Amino acid sequence: MPRDPRLYLDDILDAVSAINRYIDDYDYVSFVEDKKTQDAVVRNLEVIGEAVNHLPETVRSLANDIEWRKISDLRNILIHQYFGISVPVIWDIVMNKLKPLRSACESILEHLEDD
């Protein structure tokens, strides 16, 4: 029996929350200088990408403004091309992409709960 998509959405939200905790009070320079935090953030981005990979298209279609494919592609880069990870790109994702993703996942969860 397939896993309930709501659980994958919860996984995404948990990973976003973890990232936000890790970078609380960080600026870009602090992030660049803290390899341990970079590793923790990257690990949670991997979790987000893996969870996104398991979301059915019917669920993804509830938030067409989210670039689901790019999230999935990022996971593949982080897992398979770890030597090519760009800290500035990771920082940009954390600063600019996680908040809309969180909002979309929360909205989708509300929609699914109403069904």
C-alpha positions as a Python dict, from the first residue, in 0.01 Angstrom:
ca = {
    (1, 'M'): (0, 0, 0),
    (2, 'P'): (147, 338, -99),
    (3, 'R'): (236, 586, 172),
    (4, 'D'): (-19, 862, 226),
    (5, 'P'): (91, 1179, 41),
    (6, 'R'): (16, 1382, 353),
    (7, 'L'): (308, 1207, 522),
    (8, 'Y'): (543, 1323, 246),
    (9, 'L'): (411, 1676, 286),
    (10, 'D'): (479, 1647, 660),
    (11, 'D'): (833, 1529, 580),
    (12, 'I'): (884, 1838, 363),
    (13, 'L'): (751, 2068, 633),
    (14, 'D'): (969, 1904, 899),
    (15, 'A'): (1279, 1944, 681),
    (16, 'V'): (1198, 2309, 608),
    (17, 'S'): (1155, 2371, 981),
    (18, 'A'): (1486, 2202, 1056),
    (19, 'I'): (1666, 2414, 797),
    (20, 'N'): (1512, 2729, 939),
    (21, 'R'): (1632, 2630, 1288),
    (22, 'Y'): (1984, 2559, 1159),
    (23, 'I'): (2022, 2895, 989),
    (24, 'D'): (1844, 3105, 1249),
    (25, 'D'): (2056, 3417, 1309),
    (26, 'Y'): (2289, 3327, 1021),
    (27, 'D'): (2394, 3558, 744),
    (28, 'Y'): (2565, 3443, 426),
    (29, 'V'): (2918, 3472, 567),
    (30, 'S'): (2826, 3270, 876),
    (31, 'F'): (2674, 3002, 656),
    (32, 'V'): (2978, 2985, 427),
    (33, 'E'): (3207, 2947, 727),
    (34, 'D'): (3004, 2672, 895),
    (35, 'K'): (3049, 2343, 709),
    (36, 'K'): (2849, 2151, 969),
    (37, 'T'): (2543, 2370, 912),
    (38, 'Q'): (2590, 2346, 536),
    (39, 'D'): (2589, 1966, 566),
    (40, 'A'): (2275, 1970, 781),
    (41, 'V'): (2097, 2201, 538),
    (42, 'V'): (2199, 1993, 237),
    (43, 'R'): (2078, 1674, 408),
    (44, 'N'): (1737, 1828, 467),
    (45, 'L'): (1720, 1954, 108),
    (46, 'E'): (1784, 1592, 6),
    (47, 'V'): (1492, 1482, 226),
    (48, 'I'): (1270, 1746, 67),
    (49, 'G'): (1367, 1629, -280),
    (50, 'E'): (1305, 1265, -194),
    (51, 'A'): (964, 1345, -48),
    (52, 'V'): (876, 1550, -357),
    (53, 'N'): (973, 1252, -575),
    (54, 'H'): (704, 1048, -400),
    (55, 'L'): (424, 1303, -428),
    (56, 'P'): (169, 1201, -690),
    (57, 'E'): (116, 1444, -976),
    (58, 'T'): (-241, 1497, -853),
    (59, 'V'): (-98, 1642, -532),
    (60, 'R'): (172, 1846, -705),
    (61, 'S'): (-89, 1996, -935),
    (62, 'L'): (-251, 2161, -634),
    (63, 'A'): (44, 2403, -629),
    (64, 'N'): (147, 2468, -987),
    (65, 'D'): (356, 2769, -885),
    (66, 'I'): (608, 2541, -712),
    (67, 'E'): (888, 2412, -934),
    (68, 'W'): (852, 2051, -823),
    (69, 'R'): (1079, 1919, -1099),
    (70, 'K'): (1361, 2154, -998),
    (71, 'I'): (1329, 2036, -637),
    (72, 'S'): (1356, 1678, -752),
    (73, 'D'): (1650, 1762, -977),
    (74, 'L'): (1826, 1937, -689),
    (75, 'R'): (1797, 1622, -481),
    (76, 'N'): (1965, 1424, -757),
    (77, 'I'): (2247, 1676, -781),
    (78, 'L'): (2298, 1678, -405),
    (79, 'I'): (2306, 1299, -388),
    (80, 'H'): (2501, 1215, -702),
    (81, 'Q'): (2715, 1521, -767),
    (82, 'Y'): (2795, 1625, -413),
    (83, 'F'): (3135, 1757, -524),
    (84, 'G'): (2960, 2017, -737),
    (85, 'I'): (2740, 2168, -467),
    (86, 'S'): (2744, 2547, -482),
    (87, 'V'): (2715, 2714, -143),
    (88, 'P'): (2576, 3036, -296),
    (89, 'V'): (2305, 2835, -474),
    (90, 'I'): (2215, 2650, -154),
    (91, 'W'): (2196, 2980, 35),
    (92, 'D'): (1973, 3130, -236),
    (93, 'I'): (1739, 2831, -217),
    (94, 'V'): (1720, 2854, 160),
    (95, 'M'): (1656, 3228, 155),
    (96, 'N'): (1412, 3243, -139),
    (97, 'K'): (1248, 2908, -210),
    (98, 'L'): (1164, 2744, 121),
    (99, 'K'): (901, 2991, 238),
    (100, 'P'): (684, 2948, -74),
    (101, 'L'): (734, 2571, -55),
    (102, 'R'): (623, 2569, 308),
    (103, 'S'): (314, 2775, 226),
    (104, 'A'): (224, 2550, -66),
    (105, 'C'): (263, 2231, 138),
    (106, 'E'): (52, 2374, 421),
    (107, 'S'): (-216, 2475, 171),
    (108, 'I'): (-214, 2133, 5),
    (109, 'L'): (-241, 1963, 344),
    (110, 'E'): (-545, 2177, 430),
    (111, 'H'): (-702, 2087, 96),
    (112, 'L'): (-637, 1716, 148),
    (113, 'E'): (-774, 1728, 503),
    (114, 'D'): (-1097, 1881, 370),
    (115, 'D'): (-1148, 1589, 129),
}
